[in-house]
Amino acid sequence: MTVDELVVEFALARIDNPGLDVEEIAALVVGRAGPDDMLEFASRNLATRDELRGSAFASAVEYVLRTVLKLRDDVPD
């Protein structure tokens, strides 16, 4: 999944679930993406952070959240 596709998935999930916070939305996106994309997100997070923090699912959620927030300029590089 490309970053653009990821952002679209996040936006659609947020529209469908307006009461959830951004971390819960990121978890929904990872859950919907499936195991292959979850591992891809976790590996991207590992490449960015040089460490795997928590399970593959938690690391994938962190990647999705960091990607979306980075695009909003809320997270430094």
mmCIF file of N, CA, C and O in Angstrom:
data_model
loop_
_atom_site.group_PDB
_atom_site.id
_atom_site.type_symbol
_atom_site.label_atom_id
_atom_site.label_comp_id
_atom_site.label_asym_id
_atom_site.label_seq_id
_atom_site.Cartn_x
_atom_site.Cartn_y
_atom_site.Cartn_z
ATOM 1 N N MET A 1 0.852 -1.165 0.000
ATOM 2 C CA MET A 1 0.000 0.000 0.000
ATOM 3 C C MET A 1 0.904 1.236 0.000
ATOM 4 O O MET A 1 1.804 1.339 0.812
ATOM 5 N N THR A 2 0.625 2.156 -0.902
ATOM 6 C CA THR A 2 1.414 3.382 -0.956
ATOM 7 C C THR A 2 0.980 4.333 0.158
ATOM 8 O O THR A 2 -0.083 4.148 0.768
ATOM 9 N N VAL A 3 1.796 5.349 0.395
ATOM 10 C CA VAL A 3 1.452 6.347 1.404
ATOM 11 C C VAL A 3 0.156 7.054 1.026
ATOM 12 O O VAL A 3 -0.696 7.298 1.890
ATOM 13 N N ASP A 4 -0.023 7.348 -0.249
ATOM 14 C CA ASP A 4 -1.257 8.001 -0.689
ATOM 15 C C ASP A 4 -2.478 7.123 -0.414
ATOM 16 O O ASP A 4 -3.506 7.603 0.067
ATOM 17 N N GLU A 5 -2.369 5.837 -0.709
ATOM 18 C CA GLU A 5 -3.474 4.911 -0.439
ATOM 19 C C GLU A 5 -3.737 4.814 1.066
ATOM 20 O O GLU A 5 -4.895 4.746 1.491
ATOM 21 N N LEU A 6 -2.675 4.822 1.832
ATOM 22 C CA LEU A 6 -2.799 4.766 3.286
ATOM 23 C C LEU A 6 -3.549 5.982 3.817
ATOM 24 O O LEU A 6 -4.450 5.858 4.646
ATOM 25 N N VAL A 7 -3.213 7.150 3.312
ATOM 26 C CA VAL A 7 -3.877 8.374 3.759
ATOM 27 C C VAL A 7 -5.354 8.359 3.374
ATOM 28 O O VAL A 7 -6.214 8.761 4.168
ATOM 29 N N VAL A 8 -5.656 7.873 2.190
ATOM 30 C CA VAL A 8 -7.060 7.771 1.758
ATOM 31 C C VAL A 8 -7.817 6.799 2.662
ATOM 32 O O VAL A 8 -8.936 7.095 3.104
ATOM 33 N N GLU A 9 -7.219 5.642 2.950
ATOM 34 C CA GLU A 9 -7.856 4.677 3.847
ATOM 35 C C GLU A 9 -8.098 5.281 5.225
ATOM 36 O O GLU A 9 -9.151 5.080 5.830
ATOM 37 N N PHE A 10 -7.117 6.026 5.724
ATOM 38 C CA PHE A 10 -7.262 6.671 7.027
ATOM 39 C C PHE A 10 -8.402 7.688 6.993
ATOM 40 O O PHE A 10 -9.237 7.729 7.905
ATOM 41 N N ALA A 11 -8.445 8.498 5.950
ATOM 42 C CA ALA A 11 -9.491 9.521 5.837
ATOM 43 C C ALA A 11 -10.879 8.889 5.765
ATOM 44 O O ALA A 11 -11.821 9.357 6.417
ATOM 45 N N LEU A 12 -11.011 7.830 4.990
ATOM 46 C CA LEU A 12 -12.309 7.158 4.874
ATOM 47 C C LEU A 12 -12.723 6.530 6.205
ATOM 48 O O LEU A 12 -13.896 6.599 6.593
ATOM 49 N N ALA A 13 -11.765 5.918 6.907
ATOM 50 C CA ALA A 13 -12.077 5.327 8.213
ATOM 51 C C ALA A 13 -12.480 6.404 9.208
ATOM 52 O O ALA A 13 -13.372 6.199 10.034
ATOM 53 N N ARG A 14 -11.849 7.552 9.115
ATOM 54 C CA ARG A 14 -12.185 8.649 10.040
ATOM 55 C C ARG A 14 -13.582 9.193 9.752
ATOM 56 O O ARG A 14 -14.333 9.523 10.669
ATOM 57 N N ILE A 15 -13.942 9.275 8.489
ATOM 58 C CA ILE A 15 -15.280 9.742 8.116
ATOM 59 C C ILE A 15 -16.334 8.759 8.640
ATOM 60 O O ILE A 15 -17.375 9.172 9.149
ATOM 61 N N ASP A 16 -16.051 7.463 8.517
ATOM 62 C CA ASP A 16 -16.996 6.429 8.961
ATOM 63 C C ASP A 16 -17.091 6.314 10.483
ATOM 64 O O ASP A 16 -18.062 5.773 11.001
ATOM 65 N N ASN A 17 -16.059 6.786 11.196
ATOM 66 C CA ASN A 17 -15.994 6.632 12.653
ATOM 67 C C ASN A 17 -15.593 7.950 13.315
ATOM 68 O O ASN A 17 -14.506 8.049 13.902
ATOM 69 N N PRO A 18 -16.451 8.956 13.259
ATOM 70 C CA PRO A 18 -16.066 10.288 13.749
ATOM 71 C C PRO A 18 -15.823 10.354 15.257
ATOM 72 O O PRO A 18 -15.133 11.251 15.724
ATOM 73 N N GLY A 19 -16.308 9.415 16.017
ATOM 74 C CA GLY A 19 -16.145 9.454 17.463
ATOM 75 C C GLY A 19 -14.834 8.868 17.968
ATOM 76 O O GLY A 19 -14.531 8.954 19.153
ATOM 77 N N LEU A 20 -14.056 8.270 17.082
ATOM 78 C CA LEU A 20 -12.810 7.634 17.505
ATOM 79 C C LEU A 20 -11.648 8.622 17.430
ATOM 80 O O LEU A 20 -11.645 9.531 16.602
ATOM 81 N N ASP A 21 -10.630 8.403 18.292
ATOM 82 C CA ASP A 21 -9.441 9.254 18.200
ATOM 83 C C ASP A 21 -8.534 8.710 17.100
ATOM 84 O O ASP A 21 -8.775 7.645 16.538
ATOM 85 N N VAL A 22 -7.475 9.452 16.786
ATOM 86 C CA VAL A 22 -6.643 9.095 15.634
ATOM 87 C C VAL A 22 -5.918 7.760 15.823
ATOM 88 O O VAL A 22 -5.716 7.030 14.851
ATOM 89 N N GLU A 23 -5.549 7.414 17.046
ATOM 90 C CA GLU A 23 -4.884 6.124 17.269
ATOM 91 C C GLU A 23 -5.850 4.967 17.021
ATOM 92 O O GLU A 23 -5.469 3.936 16.455
ATOM 93 N N GLU A 24 -7.096 5.139 17.422
ATOM 94 C CA GLU A 24 -8.100 4.105 17.164
ATOM 95 C C GLU A 24 -8.384 3.980 15.669
ATOM 96 O O GLU A 24 -8.590 2.871 15.164
ATOM 97 N N ILE A 25 -8.374 5.087 14.962
ATOM 98 C CA ILE A 25 -8.552 5.065 13.500
ATOM 99 C C ILE A 25 -7.395 4.322 12.853
ATOM 100 O O ILE A 25 -7.585 3.493 11.957
ATOM 101 N N ALA A 26 -6.165 4.607 13.311
ATOM 102 C CA ALA A 26 -4.992 3.919 12.769
ATOM 103 C C ALA A 26 -5.106 2.408 12.994
ATOM 104 O O ALA A 26 -4.774 1.620 12.103
ATOM 105 N N ALA A 27 -5.578 1.998 14.157
ATOM 106 C CA ALA A 27 -5.758 0.573 14.449
ATOM 107 C C ALA A 27 -6.806 -0.039 13.515
ATOM 108 O O ALA A 27 -6.642 -1.180 13.056
ATOM 109 N N LEU A 28 -7.867 0.692 13.236
ATOM 110 C CA LEU A 28 -8.873 0.204 12.279
ATOM 111 C C LEU A 28 -8.270 0.002 10.896
ATOM 112 O O LEU A 28 -8.530 -1.003 10.238
ATOM 113 N N VAL A 29 -7.474 0.967 10.466
ATOM 114 C CA VAL A 29 -6.845 0.885 9.141
ATOM 115 C C VAL A 29 -5.941 -0.338 9.066
ATOM 116 O O VAL A 29 -5.991 -1.095 8.087
ATOM 117 N N VAL A 30 -5.127 -0.547 10.084
ATOM 118 C CA VAL A 30 -4.229 -1.706 10.096
ATOM 119 C C VAL A 30 -5.035 -2.997 10.114
ATOM 120 O O VAL A 30 -4.732 -3.942 9.379
ATOM 121 N N GLY A 31 -6.076 -3.049 10.921
ATOM 122 C CA GLY A 31 -6.916 -4.245 10.982
ATOM 123 C C GLY A 31 -7.590 -4.564 9.666
ATOM 124 O O GLY A 31 -7.696 -5.728 9.276
ATOM 125 N N ARG A 32 -8.009 -3.540 8.968
ATOM 126 C CA ARG A 32 -8.671 -3.731 7.674
ATOM 127 C C ARG A 32 -7.685 -4.073 6.570
ATOM 128 O O ARG A 32 -8.052 -4.683 5.572
ATOM 129 N N ALA A 33 -6.434 -3.661 6.728
ATOM 130 C CA ALA A 33 -5.435 -3.834 5.670
ATOM 131 C C ALA A 33 -5.047 -5.291 5.474
ATOM 132 O O ALA A 33 -4.675 -5.693 4.378
ATOM 133 N N GLY A 34 -5.092 -6.070 6.523
ATOM 134 C CA GLY A 34 -4.721 -7.476 6.414
ATOM 135 C C GLY A 34 -3.292 -7.726 6.859
ATOM 136 O O GLY A 34 -2.517 -6.802 7.069
ATOM 137 N N PRO A 35 -2.951 -9.014 6.992
ATOM 138 C CA PRO A 35 -1.656 -9.366 7.573
ATOM 139 C C PRO A 35 -0.441 -8.939 6.738
ATOM 140 O O PRO A 35 0.581 -8.556 7.287
ATOM 141 N N ASP A 36 -0.540 -9.011 5.436
ATOM 142 C CA ASP A 36 0.604 -8.628 4.604
ATOM 143 C C ASP A 36 0.919 -7.141 4.732
ATOM 144 O O ASP A 36 2.080 -6.754 4.896
ATOM 145 N N ASP A 37 -0.111 -6.313 4.661
ATOM 146 C CA ASP A 37 0.104 -4.873 4.813
ATOM 147 C C ASP A 37 0.524 -4.527 6.235
ATOM 148 O O ASP A 37 1.344 -3.629 6.444
ATOM 149 N N MET A 38 -0.015 -5.241 7.229
ATOM 150 C CA MET A 38 0.384 -4.995 8.613
ATOM 151 C C MET A 38 1.881 -5.225 8.777
ATOM 152 O O MET A 38 2.581 -4.397 9.375
ATOM 153 N N LEU A 39 2.385 -6.308 8.221
ATOM 154 C CA LEU A 39 3.823 -6.580 8.304
ATOM 155 C C LEU A 39 4.638 -5.551 7.526
ATOM 156 O O LEU A 39 5.730 -5.165 7.942
ATOM 157 N N GLU A 40 4.097 -5.101 6.408
ATOM 158 C CA GLU A 40 4.773 -4.046 5.636
ATOM 159 C C GLU A 40 4.865 -2.753 6.448
ATOM 160 O O GLU A 40 5.909 -2.109 6.502
ATOM 161 N N PHE A 41 3.769 -2.370 7.086
ATOM 162 C CA PHE A 41 3.774 -1.159 7.912
ATOM 163 C C PHE A 41 4.748 -1.301 9.080
ATOM 164 O O PHE A 41 5.489 -0.374 9.400
ATOM 165 N N ALA A 42 4.740 -2.467 9.714
ATOM 166 C CA ALA A 42 5.652 -2.699 10.845
ATOM 167 C C ALA A 42 7.100 -2.635 10.380
ATOM 168 O O ALA A 42 7.958 -2.077 11.074
ATOM 169 N N SER A 43 7.390 -3.176 9.210
ATOM 170 C CA SER A 43 8.763 -3.129 8.709
ATOM 171 C C SER A 43 9.166 -1.704 8.341
ATOM 172 O O SER A 43 10.317 -1.308 8.552
ATOM 173 N N ARG A 44 8.232 -0.922 7.819
ATOM 174 C CA ARG A 44 8.534 0.497 7.545
ATOM 175 C C ARG A 44 8.812 1.244 8.842
ATOM 176 O O ARG A 44 9.695 2.093 8.904
ATOM 177 N N ASN A 45 8.063 0.921 9.874
ATOM 178 C CA ASN A 45 8.284 1.556 11.172
ATOM 179 C C ASN A 45 9.647 1.153 11.730
ATOM 180 O O ASN A 45 10.372 1.978 12.273
ATOM 181 N N LEU A 46 10.002 -0.117 11.578
ATOM 182 C CA LEU A 46 11.302 -0.591 12.021
ATOM 183 C C LEU A 46 12.422 0.129 11.268
ATOM 184 O O LEU A 46 13.406 0.549 11.873
ATOM 185 N N ALA A 47 12.265 0.304 9.981
ATOM 186 C CA ALA A 47 13.284 1.002 9.187
ATOM 187 C C ALA A 47 13.421 2.460 9.611
ATOM 188 O O ALA A 47 14.527 3.005 9.631
ATOM 189 N N THR A 48 12.330 3.088 9.971
ATOM 190 C CA THR A 48 12.349 4.490 10.377
ATOM 191 C C THR A 48 12.919 4.666 11.775
ATOM 192 O O THR A 48 13.725 5.561 12.021
ATOM 193 N N ARG A 49 12.536 3.810 12.697
ATOM 194 C CA ARG A 49 12.892 3.984 14.111
ATOM 195 C C ARG A 49 14.101 3.165 14.547
ATOM 196 O O ARG A 49 14.595 3.336 15.644
ATOM 197 N N ASP A 50 14.554 2.224 13.719
ATOM 198 C CA ASP A 50 15.655 1.318 14.062
ATOM 199 C C ASP A 50 15.357 0.459 15.281
ATOM 200 O O ASP A 50 16.267 0.013 15.978
ATOM 201 N N GLU A 51 14.093 0.266 15.580
ATOM 202 C CA GLU A 51 13.695 -0.613 16.665
ATOM 203 C C GLU A 51 12.248 -1.029 16.457
ATOM 204 O O GLU A 51 11.482 -0.315 15.826
ATOM 205 N N LEU A 52 11.910 -2.193 16.960
ATOM 206 C CA LEU A 52 10.533 -2.669 16.898
ATOM 207 C C LEU A 52 9.965 -2.558 18.300
ATOM 208 O O LEU A 52 10.429 -3.227 19.218
ATOM 209 N N ARG A 53 9.020 -1.660 18.468
ATOM 210 C CA ARG A 53 8.438 -1.401 19.779
ATOM 211 C C ARG A 53 7.083 -2.091 19.872
ATOM 212 O O ARG A 53 6.115 -1.639 19.299
ATOM 213 N N GLY A 54 7.033 -3.187 20.593
ATOM 214 C CA GLY A 54 5.777 -3.902 20.756
ATOM 215 C C GLY A 54 5.566 -4.924 19.659
ATOM 216 O O GLY A 54 6.474 -5.301 18.923
ATOM 217 N N SER A 55 4.342 -5.354 19.530
ATOM 218 C CA SER A 55 3.983 -6.366 18.534
ATOM 219 C C SER A 55 3.995 -5.772 17.133
ATOM 220 O O SER A 55 4.084 -4.555 16.952
ATOM 221 N N ALA A 56 3.902 -6.641 16.142
ATOM 222 C CA ALA A 56 3.852 -6.174 14.759
ATOM 223 C C ALA A 56 2.623 -5.292 14.544
ATOM 224 O O ALA A 56 2.698 -4.267 13.858
ATOM 225 N N PHE A 57 1.498 -5.667 15.157
ATOM 226 C CA PHE A 57 0.285 -4.863 15.007
ATOM 227 C C PHE A 57 0.486 -3.467 15.598
ATOM 228 O O PHE A 57 0.187 -2.463 14.956
ATOM 229 N N ALA A 58 1.031 -3.396 16.819
ATOM 230 C CA ALA A 58 1.256 -2.100 17.468
ATOM 231 C C ALA A 58 2.251 -1.256 16.677
ATOM 232 O O ALA A 58 2.083 -0.038 16.542
ATOM 233 N N SER A 59 3.271 -1.888 16.137
ATOM 234 C CA SER A 59 4.255 -1.168 15.342
ATOM 235 C C SER A 59 3.626 -0.657 14.043
ATOM 236 O O SER A 59 3.923 0.452 13.590
ATOM 237 N N ALA A 60 2.753 -1.458 13.441
ATOM 238 C CA ALA A 60 2.057 -1.040 12.224
ATOM 239 C C ALA A 60 1.134 0.140 12.509
ATOM 240 O O ALA A 60 1.071 1.101 11.727
ATOM 241 N N VAL A 61 0.429 0.086 13.640
ATOM 242 C CA VAL A 61 -0.448 1.197 14.031
ATOM 243 C C VAL A 61 0.387 2.467 14.226
ATOM 244 O O VAL A 61 0.012 3.551 13.786
ATOM 245 N N GLU A 62 1.534 2.322 14.882
ATOM 246 C CA GLU A 62 2.410 3.476 15.099
ATOM 247 C C GLU A 62 2.861 4.069 13.766
ATOM 248 O O GLU A 62 2.891 5.279 13.598
ATOM 249 N N TYR A 63 3.199 3.208 12.808
ATOM 250 C CA TYR A 63 3.603 3.698 11.485
ATOM 251 C C TYR A 63 2.481 4.485 10.816
ATOM 252 O O TYR A 63 2.709 5.575 10.286
ATOM 253 N N VAL A 64 1.279 3.937 10.824
ATOM 254 C CA VAL A 64 0.139 4.621 10.202
ATOM 255 C C VAL A 64 -0.085 5.970 10.872
ATOM 256 O O VAL A 64 -0.234 6.999 10.202
ATOM 257 N N LEU A 65 -0.068 5.980 12.177
ATOM 258 C CA LEU A 65 -0.288 7.215 12.926
ATOM 259 C C LEU A 65 0.807 8.236 12.635
ATOM 260 O O LEU A 65 0.529 9.401 12.368
ATOM 261 N N ARG A 66 2.066 7.814 12.665
ATOM 262 C CA ARG A 66 3.182 8.726 12.385
ATOM 263 C C ARG A 66 3.103 9.262 10.965
ATOM 264 O O ARG A 66 3.389 10.433 10.720
ATOM 265 N N THR A 67 2.725 8.428 10.009
ATOM 266 C CA THR A 67 2.624 8.861 8.616
ATOM 267 C C THR A 67 1.563 9.933 8.451
ATOM 268 O O THR A 67 1.801 10.967 7.826
ATOM 269 N N VAL A 68 0.398 9.700 9.031
ATOM 270 C CA VAL A 68 -0.696 10.672 8.911
ATOM 271 C C VAL A 68 -0.343 11.978 9.625
ATOM 272 O O VAL A 68 -0.535 13.063 9.078
ATOM 273 N N LEU A 69 0.199 11.878 10.823
ATOM 274 C CA LEU A 69 0.559 13.085 11.571
ATOM 275 C C LEU A 69 1.706 13.836 10.888
ATOM 276 O O LEU A 69 1.740 15.068 10.910
ATOM 277 N N LYS A 70 2.634 13.104 10.298
ATOM 278 C CA LYS A 70 3.741 13.756 9.587
ATOM 279 C C LYS A 70 3.216 14.570 8.398
ATOM 280 O O LYS A 70 3.677 15.675 8.139
ATOM 281 N N LEU A 71 2.241 14.034 7.722
ATOM 282 C CA LEU A 71 1.650 14.755 6.588
ATOM 283 C C LEU A 71 0.907 16.004 7.055
ATOM 284 O O LEU A 71 0.773 16.969 6.318
ATOM 285 N N ARG A 72 0.449 15.972 8.318
ATOM 286 C CA ARG A 72 -0.218 17.140 8.909
ATOM 287 C C ARG A 72 0.778 18.073 9.583
ATOM 288 O O ARG A 72 0.395 19.058 10.180
ATOM 289 N N ASP A 73 2.065 17.718 9.501
ATOM 290 C CA ASP A 73 3.147 18.495 10.136
ATOM 291 C C ASP A 73 3.047 18.519 11.642
ATOM 292 O O ASP A 73 3.498 19.455 12.286
ATOM 293 N N ASP A 74 2.486 17.475 12.254
ATOM 294 C CA ASP A 74 2.390 17.390 13.704
ATOM 295 C C ASP A 74 3.547 16.623 14.328
ATOM 296 O O ASP A 74 3.703 16.615 15.534
ATOM 297 N N VAL A 75 4.332 15.921 13.503
ATOM 298 C CA VAL A 75 5.430 15.101 14.012
ATOM 299 C C VAL A 75 6.709 15.488 13.284
ATOM 300 O O VAL A 75 6.720 15.574 12.073
ATOM 301 N N PRO A 76 7.787 15.716 14.022
ATOM 302 C CA PRO A 76 9.050 16.033 13.357
ATOM 303 C C PRO A 76 9.619 14.813 12.636
ATOM 304 O O PRO A 76 9.281 13.682 12.976
ATOM 305 N N ASP A 77 10.494 15.018 11.678
ATOM 306 C CA ASP A 77 11.114 13.911 10.929
ATOM 307 C C ASP A 77 12.002 13.064 11.782
ATOM 308 O O ASP A 77 12.590 13.379 12.693
#
